[in-house]
mmCIF file of C-alpha atoms and ligand atoms in Angstrom:
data_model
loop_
_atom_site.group_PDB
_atom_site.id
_atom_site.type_symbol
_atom_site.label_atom_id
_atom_site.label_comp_id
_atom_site.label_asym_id
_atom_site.label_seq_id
_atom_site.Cartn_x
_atom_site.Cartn_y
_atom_site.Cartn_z
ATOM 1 C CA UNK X 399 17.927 36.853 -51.864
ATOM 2 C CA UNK X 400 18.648 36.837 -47.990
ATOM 3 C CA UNK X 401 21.024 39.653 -47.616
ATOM 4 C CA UNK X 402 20.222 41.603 -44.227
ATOM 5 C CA UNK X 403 20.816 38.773 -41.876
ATOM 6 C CA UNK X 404 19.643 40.060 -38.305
ATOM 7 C CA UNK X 405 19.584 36.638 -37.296
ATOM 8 C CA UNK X 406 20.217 36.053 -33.308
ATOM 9 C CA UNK X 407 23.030 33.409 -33.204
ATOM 10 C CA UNK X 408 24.423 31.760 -35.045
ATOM 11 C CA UNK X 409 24.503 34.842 -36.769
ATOM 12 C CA UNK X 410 26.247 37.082 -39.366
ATOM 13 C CA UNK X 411 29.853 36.671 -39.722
ATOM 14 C CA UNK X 412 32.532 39.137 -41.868
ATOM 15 C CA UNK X 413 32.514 38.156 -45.925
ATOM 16 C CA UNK X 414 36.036 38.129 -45.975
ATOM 17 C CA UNK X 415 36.106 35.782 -42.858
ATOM 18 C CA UNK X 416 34.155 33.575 -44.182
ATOM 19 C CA UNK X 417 35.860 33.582 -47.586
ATOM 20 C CA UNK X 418 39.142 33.060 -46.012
ATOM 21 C CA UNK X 419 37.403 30.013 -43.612
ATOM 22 C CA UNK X 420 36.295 28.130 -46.768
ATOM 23 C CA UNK X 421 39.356 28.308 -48.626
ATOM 24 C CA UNK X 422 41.076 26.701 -45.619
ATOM 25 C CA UNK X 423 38.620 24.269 -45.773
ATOM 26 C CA UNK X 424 39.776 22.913 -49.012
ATOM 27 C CA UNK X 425 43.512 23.969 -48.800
ATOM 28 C CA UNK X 426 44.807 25.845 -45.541
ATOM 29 C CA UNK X 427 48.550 27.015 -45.128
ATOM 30 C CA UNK X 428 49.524 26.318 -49.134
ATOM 31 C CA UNK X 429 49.660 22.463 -47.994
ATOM 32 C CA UNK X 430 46.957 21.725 -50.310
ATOM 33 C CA UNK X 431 45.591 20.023 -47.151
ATOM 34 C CA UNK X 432 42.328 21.239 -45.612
ATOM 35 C CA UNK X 433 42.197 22.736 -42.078
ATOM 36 C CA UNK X 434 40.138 20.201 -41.021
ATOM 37 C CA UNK X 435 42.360 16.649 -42.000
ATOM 38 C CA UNK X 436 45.400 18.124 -40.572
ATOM 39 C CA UNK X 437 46.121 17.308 -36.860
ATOM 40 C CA UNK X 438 45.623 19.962 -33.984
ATOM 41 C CA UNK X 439 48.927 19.169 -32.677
ATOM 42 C CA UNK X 440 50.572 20.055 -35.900
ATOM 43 C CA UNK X 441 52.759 23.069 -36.170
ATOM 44 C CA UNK X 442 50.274 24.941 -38.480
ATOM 45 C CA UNK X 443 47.585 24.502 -36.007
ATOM 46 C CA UNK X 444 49.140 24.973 -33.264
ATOM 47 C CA UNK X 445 50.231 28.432 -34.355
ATOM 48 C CA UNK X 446 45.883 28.670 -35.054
ATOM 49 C CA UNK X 447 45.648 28.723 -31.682
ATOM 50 C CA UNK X 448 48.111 30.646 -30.150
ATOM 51 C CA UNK X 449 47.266 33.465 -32.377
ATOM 52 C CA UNK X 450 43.228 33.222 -31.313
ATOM 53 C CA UNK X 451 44.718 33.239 -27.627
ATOM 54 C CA UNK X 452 47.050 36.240 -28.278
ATOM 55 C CA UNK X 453 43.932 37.876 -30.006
ATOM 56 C CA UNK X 454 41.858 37.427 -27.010
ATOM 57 C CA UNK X 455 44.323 39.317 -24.918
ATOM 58 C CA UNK X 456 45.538 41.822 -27.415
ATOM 59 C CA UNK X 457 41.402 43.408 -27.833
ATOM 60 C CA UNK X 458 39.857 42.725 -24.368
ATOM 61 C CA UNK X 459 43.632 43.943 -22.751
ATOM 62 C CA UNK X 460 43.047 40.725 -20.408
ATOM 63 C CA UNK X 461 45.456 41.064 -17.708
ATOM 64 C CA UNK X 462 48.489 38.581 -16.326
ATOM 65 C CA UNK X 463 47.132 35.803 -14.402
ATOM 66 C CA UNK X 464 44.567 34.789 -16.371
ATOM 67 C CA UNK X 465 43.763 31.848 -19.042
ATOM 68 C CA UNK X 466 42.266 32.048 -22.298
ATOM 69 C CA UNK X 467 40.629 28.437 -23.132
ATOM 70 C CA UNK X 468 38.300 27.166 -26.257
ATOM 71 C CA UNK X 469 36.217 24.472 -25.101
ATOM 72 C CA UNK X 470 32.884 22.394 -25.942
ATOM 73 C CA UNK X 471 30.170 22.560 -24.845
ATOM 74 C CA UNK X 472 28.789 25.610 -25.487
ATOM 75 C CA UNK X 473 27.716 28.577 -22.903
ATOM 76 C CA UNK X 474 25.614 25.806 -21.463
ATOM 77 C CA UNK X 475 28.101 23.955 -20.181
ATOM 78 C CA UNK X 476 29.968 26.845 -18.498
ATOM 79 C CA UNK X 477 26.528 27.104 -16.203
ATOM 80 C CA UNK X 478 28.063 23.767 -14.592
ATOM 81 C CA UNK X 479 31.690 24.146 -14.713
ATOM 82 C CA UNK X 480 31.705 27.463 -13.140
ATOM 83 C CA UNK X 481 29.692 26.048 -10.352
ATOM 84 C CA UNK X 482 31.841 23.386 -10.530
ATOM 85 C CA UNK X 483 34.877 24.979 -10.054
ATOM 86 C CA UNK X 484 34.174 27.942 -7.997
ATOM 87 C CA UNK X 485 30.881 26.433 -5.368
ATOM 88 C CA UNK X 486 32.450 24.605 -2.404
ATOM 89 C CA UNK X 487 31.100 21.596 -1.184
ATOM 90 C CA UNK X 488 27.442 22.592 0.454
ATOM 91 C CA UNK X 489 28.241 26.528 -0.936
ATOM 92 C CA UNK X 490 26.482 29.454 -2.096
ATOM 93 C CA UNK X 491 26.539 31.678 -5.032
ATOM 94 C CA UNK X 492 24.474 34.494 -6.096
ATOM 95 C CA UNK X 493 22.869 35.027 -9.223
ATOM 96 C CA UNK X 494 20.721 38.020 -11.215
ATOM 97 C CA UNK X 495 17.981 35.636 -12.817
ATOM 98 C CA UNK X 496 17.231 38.377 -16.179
ATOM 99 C CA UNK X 497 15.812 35.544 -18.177
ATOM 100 C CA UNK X 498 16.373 32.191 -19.951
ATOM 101 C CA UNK X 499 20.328 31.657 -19.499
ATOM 102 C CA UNK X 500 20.519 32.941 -16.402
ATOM 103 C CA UNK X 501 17.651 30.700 -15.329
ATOM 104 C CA UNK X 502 19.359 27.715 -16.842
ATOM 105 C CA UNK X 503 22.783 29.036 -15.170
ATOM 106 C CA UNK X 504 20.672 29.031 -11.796
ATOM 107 C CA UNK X 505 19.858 25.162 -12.117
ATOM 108 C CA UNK X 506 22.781 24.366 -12.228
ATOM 109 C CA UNK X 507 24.648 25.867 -9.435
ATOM 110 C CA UNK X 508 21.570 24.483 -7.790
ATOM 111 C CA UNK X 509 22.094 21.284 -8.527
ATOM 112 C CA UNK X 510 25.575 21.215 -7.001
ATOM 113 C CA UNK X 511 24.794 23.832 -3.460
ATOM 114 C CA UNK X 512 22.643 26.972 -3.104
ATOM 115 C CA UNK X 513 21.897 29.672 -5.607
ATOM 116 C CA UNK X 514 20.885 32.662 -4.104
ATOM 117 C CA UNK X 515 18.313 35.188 -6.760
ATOM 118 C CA UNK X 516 19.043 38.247 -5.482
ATOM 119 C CA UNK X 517 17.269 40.382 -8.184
ATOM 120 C CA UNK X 518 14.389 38.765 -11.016
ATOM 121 C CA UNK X 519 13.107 40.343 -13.696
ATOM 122 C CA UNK X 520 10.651 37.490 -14.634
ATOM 123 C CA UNK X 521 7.860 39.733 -12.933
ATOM 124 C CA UNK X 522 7.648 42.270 -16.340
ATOM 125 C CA UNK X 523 8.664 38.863 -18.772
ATOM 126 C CA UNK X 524 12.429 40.260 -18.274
ATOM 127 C CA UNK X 525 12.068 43.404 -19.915
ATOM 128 C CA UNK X 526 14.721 45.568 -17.467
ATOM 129 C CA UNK X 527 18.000 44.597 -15.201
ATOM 130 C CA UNK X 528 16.913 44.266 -11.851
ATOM 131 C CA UNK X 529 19.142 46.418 -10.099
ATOM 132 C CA UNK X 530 19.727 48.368 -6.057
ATOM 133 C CA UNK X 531 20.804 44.688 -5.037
ATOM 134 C CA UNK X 532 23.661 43.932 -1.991
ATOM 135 C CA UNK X 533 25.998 41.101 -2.937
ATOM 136 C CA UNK X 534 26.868 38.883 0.159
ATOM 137 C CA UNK X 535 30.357 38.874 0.900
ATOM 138 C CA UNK X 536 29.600 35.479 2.152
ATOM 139 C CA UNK X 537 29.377 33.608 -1.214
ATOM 140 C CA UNK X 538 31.353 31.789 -3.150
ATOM 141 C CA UNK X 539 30.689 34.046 -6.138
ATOM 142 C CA UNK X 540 28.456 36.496 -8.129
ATOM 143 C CA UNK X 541 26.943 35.135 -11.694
ATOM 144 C CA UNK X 542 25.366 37.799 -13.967
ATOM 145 C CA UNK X 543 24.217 37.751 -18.272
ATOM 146 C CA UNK X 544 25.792 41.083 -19.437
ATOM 147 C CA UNK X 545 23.472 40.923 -22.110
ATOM 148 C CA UNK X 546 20.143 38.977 -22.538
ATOM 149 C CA UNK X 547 19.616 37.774 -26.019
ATOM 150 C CA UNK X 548 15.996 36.431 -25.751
ATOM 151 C CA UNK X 549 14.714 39.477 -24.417
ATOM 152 C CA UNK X 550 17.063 42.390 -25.883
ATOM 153 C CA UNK X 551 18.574 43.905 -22.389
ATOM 154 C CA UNK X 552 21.995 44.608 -21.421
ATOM 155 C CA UNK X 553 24.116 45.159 -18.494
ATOM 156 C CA UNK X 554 25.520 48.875 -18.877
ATOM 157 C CA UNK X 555 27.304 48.785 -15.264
ATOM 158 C CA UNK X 556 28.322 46.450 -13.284
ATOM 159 C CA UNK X 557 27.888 45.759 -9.444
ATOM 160 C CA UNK X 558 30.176 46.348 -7.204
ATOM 161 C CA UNK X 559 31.402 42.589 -6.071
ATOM 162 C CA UNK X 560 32.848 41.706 -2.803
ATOM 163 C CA UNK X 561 33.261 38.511 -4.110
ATOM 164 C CA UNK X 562 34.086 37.053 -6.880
ATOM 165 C CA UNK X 563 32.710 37.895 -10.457
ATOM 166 C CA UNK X 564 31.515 35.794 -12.930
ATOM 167 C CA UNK X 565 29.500 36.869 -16.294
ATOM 168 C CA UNK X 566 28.389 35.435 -19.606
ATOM 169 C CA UNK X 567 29.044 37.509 -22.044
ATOM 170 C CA UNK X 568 27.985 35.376 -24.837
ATOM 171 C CA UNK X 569 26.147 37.667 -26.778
ATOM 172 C CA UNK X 570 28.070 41.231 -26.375
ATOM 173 C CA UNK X 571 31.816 40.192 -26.056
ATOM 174 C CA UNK X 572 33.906 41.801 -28.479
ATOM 175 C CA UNK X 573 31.145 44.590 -28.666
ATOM 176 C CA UNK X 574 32.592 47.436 -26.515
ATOM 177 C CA UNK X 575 35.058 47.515 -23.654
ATOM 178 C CA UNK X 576 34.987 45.908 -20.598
ATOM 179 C CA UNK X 577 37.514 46.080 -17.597
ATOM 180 C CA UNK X 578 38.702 42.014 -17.762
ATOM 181 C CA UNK X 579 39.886 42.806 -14.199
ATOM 182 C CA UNK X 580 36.681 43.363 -12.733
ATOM 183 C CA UNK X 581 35.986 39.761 -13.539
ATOM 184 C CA UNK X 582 37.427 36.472 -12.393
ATOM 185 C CA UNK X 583 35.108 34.609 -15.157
ATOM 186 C CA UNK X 584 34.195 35.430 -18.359
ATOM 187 C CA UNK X 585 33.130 33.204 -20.905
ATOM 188 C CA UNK X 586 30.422 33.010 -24.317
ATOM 189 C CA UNK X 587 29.729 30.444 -26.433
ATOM 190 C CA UNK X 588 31.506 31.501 -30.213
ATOM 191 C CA UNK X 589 28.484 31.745 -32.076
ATOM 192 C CA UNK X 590 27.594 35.616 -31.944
ATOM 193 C CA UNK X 591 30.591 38.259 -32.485
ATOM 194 C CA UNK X 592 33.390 35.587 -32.956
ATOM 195 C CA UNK X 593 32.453 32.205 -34.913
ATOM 196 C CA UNK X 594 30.356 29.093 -35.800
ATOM 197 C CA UNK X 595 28.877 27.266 -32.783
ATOM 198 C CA UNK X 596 31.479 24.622 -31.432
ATOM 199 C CA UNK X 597 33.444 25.985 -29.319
ATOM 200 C CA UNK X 598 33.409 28.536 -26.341
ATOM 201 C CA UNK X 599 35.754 31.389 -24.846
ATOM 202 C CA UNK X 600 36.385 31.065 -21.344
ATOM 203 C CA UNK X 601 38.782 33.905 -19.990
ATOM 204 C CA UNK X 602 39.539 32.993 -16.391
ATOM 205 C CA UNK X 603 41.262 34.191 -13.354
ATOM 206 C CA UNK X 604 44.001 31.232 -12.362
ATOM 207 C CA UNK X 605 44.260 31.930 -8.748
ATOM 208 C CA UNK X 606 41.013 31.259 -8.291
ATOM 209 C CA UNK X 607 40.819 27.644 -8.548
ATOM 210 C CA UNK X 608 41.308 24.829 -6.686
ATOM 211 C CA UNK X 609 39.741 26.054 -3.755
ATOM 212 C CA UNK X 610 35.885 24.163 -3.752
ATOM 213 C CA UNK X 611 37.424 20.848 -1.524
ATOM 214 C CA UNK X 612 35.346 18.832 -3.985
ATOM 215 C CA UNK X 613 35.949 16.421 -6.692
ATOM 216 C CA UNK X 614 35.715 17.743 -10.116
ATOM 217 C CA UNK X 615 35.578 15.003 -13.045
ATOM 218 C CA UNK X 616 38.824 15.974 -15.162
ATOM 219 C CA UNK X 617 37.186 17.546 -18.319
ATOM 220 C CA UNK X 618 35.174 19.812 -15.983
ATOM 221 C CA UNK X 619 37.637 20.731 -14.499
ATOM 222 C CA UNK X 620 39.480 24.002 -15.575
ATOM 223 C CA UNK X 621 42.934 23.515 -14.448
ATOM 224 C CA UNK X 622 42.802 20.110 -16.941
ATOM 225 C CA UNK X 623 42.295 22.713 -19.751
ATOM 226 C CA UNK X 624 44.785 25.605 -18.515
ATOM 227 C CA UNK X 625 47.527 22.728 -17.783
ATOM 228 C CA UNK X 626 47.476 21.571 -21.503
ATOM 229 C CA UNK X 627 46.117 24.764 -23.184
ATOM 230 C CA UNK X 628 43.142 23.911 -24.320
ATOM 231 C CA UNK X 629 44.229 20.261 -26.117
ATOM 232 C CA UNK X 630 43.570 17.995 -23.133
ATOM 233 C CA UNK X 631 41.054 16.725 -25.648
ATOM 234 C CA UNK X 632 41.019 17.009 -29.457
ATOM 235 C CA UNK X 633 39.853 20.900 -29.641
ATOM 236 C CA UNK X 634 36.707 21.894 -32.211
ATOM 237 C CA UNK X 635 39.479 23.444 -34.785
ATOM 238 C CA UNK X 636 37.366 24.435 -36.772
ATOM 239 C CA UNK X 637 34.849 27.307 -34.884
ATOM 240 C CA UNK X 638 38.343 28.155 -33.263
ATOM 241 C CA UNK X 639 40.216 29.293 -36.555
ATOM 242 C CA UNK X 640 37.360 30.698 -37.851
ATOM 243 C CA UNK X 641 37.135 32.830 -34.439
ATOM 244 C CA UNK X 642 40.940 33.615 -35.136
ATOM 245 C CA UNK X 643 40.206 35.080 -38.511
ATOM 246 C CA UNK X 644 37.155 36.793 -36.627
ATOM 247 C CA UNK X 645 39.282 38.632 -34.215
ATOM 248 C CA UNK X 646 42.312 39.318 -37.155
ATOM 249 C CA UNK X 647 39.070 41.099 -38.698
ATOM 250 C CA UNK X 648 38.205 43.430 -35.522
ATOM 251 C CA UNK X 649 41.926 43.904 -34.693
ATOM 252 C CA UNK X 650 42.571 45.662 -38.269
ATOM 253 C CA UNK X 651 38.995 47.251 -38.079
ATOM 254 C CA UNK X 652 40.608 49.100 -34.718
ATOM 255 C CA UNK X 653 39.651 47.026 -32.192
ATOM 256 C CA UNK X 654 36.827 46.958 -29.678
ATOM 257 C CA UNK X 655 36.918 50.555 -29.158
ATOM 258 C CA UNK X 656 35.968 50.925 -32.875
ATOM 259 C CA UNK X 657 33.442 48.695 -32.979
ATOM 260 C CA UNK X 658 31.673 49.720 -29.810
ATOM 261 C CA UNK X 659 30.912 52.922 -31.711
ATOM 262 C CA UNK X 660 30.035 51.740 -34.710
ATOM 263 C CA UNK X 661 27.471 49.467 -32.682
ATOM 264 C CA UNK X 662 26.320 52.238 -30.677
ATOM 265 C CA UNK X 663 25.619 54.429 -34.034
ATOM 266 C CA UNK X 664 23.593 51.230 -35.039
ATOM 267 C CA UNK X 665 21.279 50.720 -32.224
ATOM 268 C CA UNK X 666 20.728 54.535 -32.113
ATOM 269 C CA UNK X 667 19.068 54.529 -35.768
ATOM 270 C CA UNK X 668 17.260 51.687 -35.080
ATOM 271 C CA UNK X 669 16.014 52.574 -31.343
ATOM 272 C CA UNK X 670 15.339 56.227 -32.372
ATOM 273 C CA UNK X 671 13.370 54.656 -35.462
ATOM 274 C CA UNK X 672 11.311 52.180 -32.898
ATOM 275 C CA UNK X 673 10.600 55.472 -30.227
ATOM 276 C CA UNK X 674 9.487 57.665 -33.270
ATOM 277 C CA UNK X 675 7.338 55.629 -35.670
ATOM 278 C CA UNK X 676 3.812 55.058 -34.002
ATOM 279 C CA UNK X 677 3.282 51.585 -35.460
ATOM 280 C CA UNK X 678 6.555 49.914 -33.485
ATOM 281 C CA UNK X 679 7.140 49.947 -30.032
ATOM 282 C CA UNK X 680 10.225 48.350 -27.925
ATOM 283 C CA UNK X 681 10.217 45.814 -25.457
ATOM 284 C CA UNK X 682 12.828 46.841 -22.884
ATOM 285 C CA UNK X 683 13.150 49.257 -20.197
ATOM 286 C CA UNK X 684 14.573 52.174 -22.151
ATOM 287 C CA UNK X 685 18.029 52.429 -19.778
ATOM 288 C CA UNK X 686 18.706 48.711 -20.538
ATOM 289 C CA UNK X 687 18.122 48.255 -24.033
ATOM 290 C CA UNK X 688 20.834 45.986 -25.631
ATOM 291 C CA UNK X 689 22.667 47.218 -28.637
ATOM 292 C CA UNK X 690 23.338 43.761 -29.956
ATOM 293 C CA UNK X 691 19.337 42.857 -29.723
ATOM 294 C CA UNK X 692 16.580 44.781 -30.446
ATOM 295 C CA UNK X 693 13.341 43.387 -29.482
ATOM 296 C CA UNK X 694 10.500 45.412 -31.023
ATOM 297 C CA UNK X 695 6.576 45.003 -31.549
ATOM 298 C CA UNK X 696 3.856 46.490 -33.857
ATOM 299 C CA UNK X 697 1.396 48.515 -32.064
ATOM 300 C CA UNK X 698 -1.231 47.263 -34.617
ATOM 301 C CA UNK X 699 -1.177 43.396 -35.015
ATOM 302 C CA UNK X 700 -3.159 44.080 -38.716
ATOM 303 C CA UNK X 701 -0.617 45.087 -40.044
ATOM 304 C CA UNK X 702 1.992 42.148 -39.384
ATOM 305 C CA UNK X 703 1.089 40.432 -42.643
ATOM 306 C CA UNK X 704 2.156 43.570 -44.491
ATOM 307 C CA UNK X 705 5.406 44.598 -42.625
ATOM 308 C CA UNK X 706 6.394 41.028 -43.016
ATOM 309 C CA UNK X 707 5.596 40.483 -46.920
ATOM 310 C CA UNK X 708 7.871 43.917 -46.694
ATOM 311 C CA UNK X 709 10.803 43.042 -44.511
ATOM 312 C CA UNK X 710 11.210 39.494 -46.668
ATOM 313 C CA UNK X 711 11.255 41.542 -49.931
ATOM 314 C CA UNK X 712 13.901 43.475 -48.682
ATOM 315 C CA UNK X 713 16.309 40.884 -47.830
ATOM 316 C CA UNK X 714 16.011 40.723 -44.497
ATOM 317 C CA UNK X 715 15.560 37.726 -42.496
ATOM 318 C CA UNK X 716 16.248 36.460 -38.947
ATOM 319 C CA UNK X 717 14.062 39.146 -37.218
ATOM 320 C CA UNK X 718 11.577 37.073 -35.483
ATOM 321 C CA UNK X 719 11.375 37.276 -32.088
ATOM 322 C CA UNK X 720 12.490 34.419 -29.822
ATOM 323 C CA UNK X 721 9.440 32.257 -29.313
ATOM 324 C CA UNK X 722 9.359 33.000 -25.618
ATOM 325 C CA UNK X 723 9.349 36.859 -26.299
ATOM 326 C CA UNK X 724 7.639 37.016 -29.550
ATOM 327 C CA UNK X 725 7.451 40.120 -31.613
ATOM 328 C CA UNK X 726 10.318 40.749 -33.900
ATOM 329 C CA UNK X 727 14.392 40.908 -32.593
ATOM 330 C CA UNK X 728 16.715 42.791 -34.606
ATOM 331 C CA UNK X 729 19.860 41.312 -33.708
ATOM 332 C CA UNK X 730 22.980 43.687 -35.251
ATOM 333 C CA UNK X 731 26.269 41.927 -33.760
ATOM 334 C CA UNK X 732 29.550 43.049 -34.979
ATOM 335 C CA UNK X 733 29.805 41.947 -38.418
ATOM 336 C CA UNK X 734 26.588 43.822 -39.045
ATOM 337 C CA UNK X 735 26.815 46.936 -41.226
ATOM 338 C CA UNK X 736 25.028 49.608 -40.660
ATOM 339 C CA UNK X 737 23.464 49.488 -44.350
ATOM 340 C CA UNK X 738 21.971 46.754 -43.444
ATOM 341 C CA UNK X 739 20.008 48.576 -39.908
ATOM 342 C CA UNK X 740 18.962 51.590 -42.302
ATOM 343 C CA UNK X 741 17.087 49.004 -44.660
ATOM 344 C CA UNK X 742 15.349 47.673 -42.021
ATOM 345 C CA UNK X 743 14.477 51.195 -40.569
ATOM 346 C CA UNK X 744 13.498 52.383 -44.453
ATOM 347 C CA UNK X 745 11.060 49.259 -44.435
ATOM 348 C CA UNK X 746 9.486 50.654 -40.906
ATOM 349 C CA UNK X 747 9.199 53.956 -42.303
ATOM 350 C CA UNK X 748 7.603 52.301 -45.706
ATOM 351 C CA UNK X 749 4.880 50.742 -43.563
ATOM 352 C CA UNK X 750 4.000 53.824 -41.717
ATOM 353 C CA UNK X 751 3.887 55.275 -45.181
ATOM 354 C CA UNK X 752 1.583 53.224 -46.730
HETATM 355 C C1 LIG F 1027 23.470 34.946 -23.239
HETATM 356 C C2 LIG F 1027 23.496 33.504 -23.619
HETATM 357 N N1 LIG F 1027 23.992 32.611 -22.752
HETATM 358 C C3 LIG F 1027 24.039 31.298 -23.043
HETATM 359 C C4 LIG F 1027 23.568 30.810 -24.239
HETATM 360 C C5 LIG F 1027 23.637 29.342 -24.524
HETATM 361 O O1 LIG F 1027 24.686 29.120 -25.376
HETATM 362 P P1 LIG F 1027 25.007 27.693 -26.007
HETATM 363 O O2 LIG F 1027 23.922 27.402 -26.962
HETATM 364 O O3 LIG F 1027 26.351 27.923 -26.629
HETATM 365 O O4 LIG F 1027 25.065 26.698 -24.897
HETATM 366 C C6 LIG F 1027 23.051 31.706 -25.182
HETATM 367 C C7 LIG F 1027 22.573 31.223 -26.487
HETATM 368 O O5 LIG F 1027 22.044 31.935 -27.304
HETATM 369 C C8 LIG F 1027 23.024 33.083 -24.859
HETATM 370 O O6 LIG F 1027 22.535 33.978 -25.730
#
């Protein structure tokens, strides 16, 4: 039985979240009608979503002036719309190109003006956060990945930006604090620390738009999405009550504050595990390892078959590298206990052992 699920995203949710999401599936609200036959513009659902928004709010402490959205498309489609809605016509942005997303975030702004790299850590296969970069005050905005999933690295400051600041945050929001105000776009696809795949957060700054002097087609356009809050078209209702019941879950847990240390205790047994047992090694620069990703080799490739008869007897699964890293990732997101890590580090220890 699968019970350790380190899996990279989609990824572990809370039991009682996803208890409470499949009862609603089959009767939600008493109504004996399930969540997802009932119309998004009903009362019931409405209320859905104004409690995810006021969740939102209420744990990051996002400021006044800016909109909370759920849309489609995943983080891949905020690579265009923030280009979209933020590059003028024949503009530039910068970017940090620290692997995979960021490199698919670059294409696009490309494809609509000029992305400027200004730091690339494709030189050591994206193993550290380029940093000791300038941002031009000259562009139309600043893109960064606060935390690379693929190749287990993590943003733990963040520039200063004469400009404006835009970062996805898909796999670490929700994990420890960040200053909303710092930023003018956040968003992150659902599917790590708040529900299934479907729908993604985008927290963003109003005053910023409707400045580019280009035509943007109405659904990528975020004022469409802000002017009807999030129902211009019929929203994914769904991954968003399930990210409601997600958030209910870290609110009474004591927020992000709580959580950030319980993450930080996590990635500490596990890292300290990695830097002591001689048949493991990790993959990133030590000052930018991610706590939500661990990326981790074996110093002897004989004894792979072994570790990994050992890891699937214990109930682990989902720690296989991503395909362009290889290796194994750990991936411990917020619903993770830390039971879970110390089974993991117990099988490590096993292997030296034996
Ligand atoms: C940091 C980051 N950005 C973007 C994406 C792409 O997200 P989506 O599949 O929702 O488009 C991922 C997916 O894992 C991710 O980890």
């Amino acid at each position: 039985m699968k019970r350790h699920n380190f899996s990279a995203g989609p990824c572990i949710l809370p039991q009682e979240v996803l208890k409470q999401a499949s009862a609603a599936v089959l009767n939600f609200n008493d109504d004996n009608l399930s969540l997802i036959e009932i119309s998004h513009r009903s009362k019931p659902f409405v209320a859905v979503m104004d409690k995810a928004i006021a969740l939102v709010k209420e744990l990051l402490n996002v400021p006044k002036g800016y909109s909370v959205l759920f849309l489609q498309g995943g983080a891949s489609m905020e690579f265009l719309m923030v280009a979209m809605n933020l590059m003028k016509v024949d503009g530039k942005a910068a970017y940090i190109n620290t692997g995979t997303w960021a490199k698919k975030a670059i294409t696009e702004a490309n494809s609509l003006g000029e992305a400027i790299v200004l730091g690339d850590s494709s030189d050591k296969n994206y193993n550290y956060i380029p940093k000791g970069y300038t941002i031009p005050s000259d562009v139309d905005y600043f893109h960064c990945t606060s935390n690379n999933t693929i190749y287990g690295t993590q943003m733990k400051e963040f520039p200063h930006c004469p400009t404006l600041m835009v970062c996805d945050m898909s796999s670490d929001i929700f994990s420890r604090k960040v200053e909303v105000s710092k930023f003018d776009i956040i968003y992150a696809g659902a599917q790590k620390n708040m529900g299934p795949a479907g729908t993604t957060l985008v927290i963003v700054k109003d005053k910023i738009l409707g400045k580019t002097g280009r035509k943007i087609p109405t659904m990528l356009d975020y004022n469409t999405h802000i002017s009807k809050d999030s129902m211009f078209n019929t929203p994914p209702v769904f991954p968003i009550y399930v990210s409601m019941l997600t958030l209910q879950w870290l609110k009474d847990l004591g927020g992000v504050e709580v959580i950030d240390k319980m993450n930080q205790d996590k990635a500490d047994l596990l890292y300290a595990e990695i830097d002591r047992n001689p048949l493991f090694e990790g993959t990133a620069a030590k000052e930018d390892r991610s706590n939500m990703n661990v990326c981790f080799l074996l110093t002897n490739s004989s004894k792979e078959e072994a570790f990994n008869t050992m890891w699937n007897e214990s109930g682990i699964s989902g720690i296989k590298g991503h395909r362009s890293a290889g290796g194994y990732r750990a991936s411990m997101y917020n619903a993770m206990p830390i039971e879970s890590v110390q089974v993991l580090v117990d099988v490590m220890k096993k292997l030296e052992q034996n």
